[in-house]
Phi, psi and omega in degrees: 000090183292335180261019182294142176235134179240133174276129184246125181239124179234116182216026188278341181235202184296320184274166184224135178214150178225136179217157168244129185239140167255179182295335183263355179155186179277131182251346176202144185210140168226141184208141174226143174263003177297122184297138172052044180258017186302313185295326184270336188254331190300308181297321178298315180297320179298314178301318183293318182290325178292320178295321179301322181270351180068037182231163174258157180302329181292346178272354175283156177269343180187165169237131180244142183225145174291129189256357179109175004287169181162205181295130180302310183294314180300317179295319180298316181296312182296313183291319179298318179294315180298317180296320180295317179294314182298315181294313183293326184265356180058046177238158183294152176252128181241137177251136176232121181297143182299323179293328175298319180296313181295323179299318178296321178295323177295317178295319178298325183291332182251009181301134179091351178271156173272108187244356184064215178285120193247140173230135178251132184233095175294145179224112176260123184299125178241026178078155186050229181257021180260143175224158168263131189208170175199172180247140181227142178275185186288355174257011181067022175272131180286131183242012175209168176285154173282129185207160174279140180224133173268122188278135170209185185296341181261359180298138179060033181302314181293323181292321177297327180283337188259340186241153178279323182223132174243124181257113178260120188228138179131176182283357175256359187289319187298328183285353176279334184306308188297340184263359183267145175286166183299320181293327177284323176299326180294337180261003188251144169238131181247127179238103180276105186208151169264151180302142181238143177302328181302323184281000178273345192304308185300312182294322181297317179289326175300316181285328175296314181294331179269003182055040176269085185249155179261156178279126181306318189282324191251349182292134178228155177298157177263098184278337184073314174238151177295139177284133177238115181287142177287153179258126179300136179296333179298332183278354182270356182236000000 
């Protein structure tokens, strides 16, 4: 399907974005940097991009959503919305891990540079010095499991010894800088960014072509850690 269009929904972090992608690029985009605006903006953005293109959701070939890890609330809103659209329009549902999205953004940021042997390390802020992360090669292929890591001066010690350039990308990347030695900083590139729907296009079409679809009824976000709701201080007295 050379004229295939996929709706891309990204709501895993503070920012929110919606795009429609064809095989050659993004054809419509909405994005806000307003923090935690997923519930108020996501449905509006979807309506706007479809109206811009003059199409109905049923004319899409699939809907793809960032599946996590990331913000509990953002992921719930994004996945619930994607499932509803896919089910109502009878189109496939595609999941793209948030670290996959960030890895593509990291590669895009250093495209055209001479980097030698390259490793991309997405970092999703998990508070304090912890991040959710994974390792990706120069083709954006994941070469490790997604896992939580507490950052210190010895983090990624083997990777620093094995690679010429390490690209740290995401809203957790900047906090790694202060704990690194000068020689490690010299091998590092930092890309402070939130995941964008635009960076989902390549992975979404790969999974569409491979028929890697999710079940409407049973698919859930990938939280990595169990969500624990905070207890109001008022209830403690």
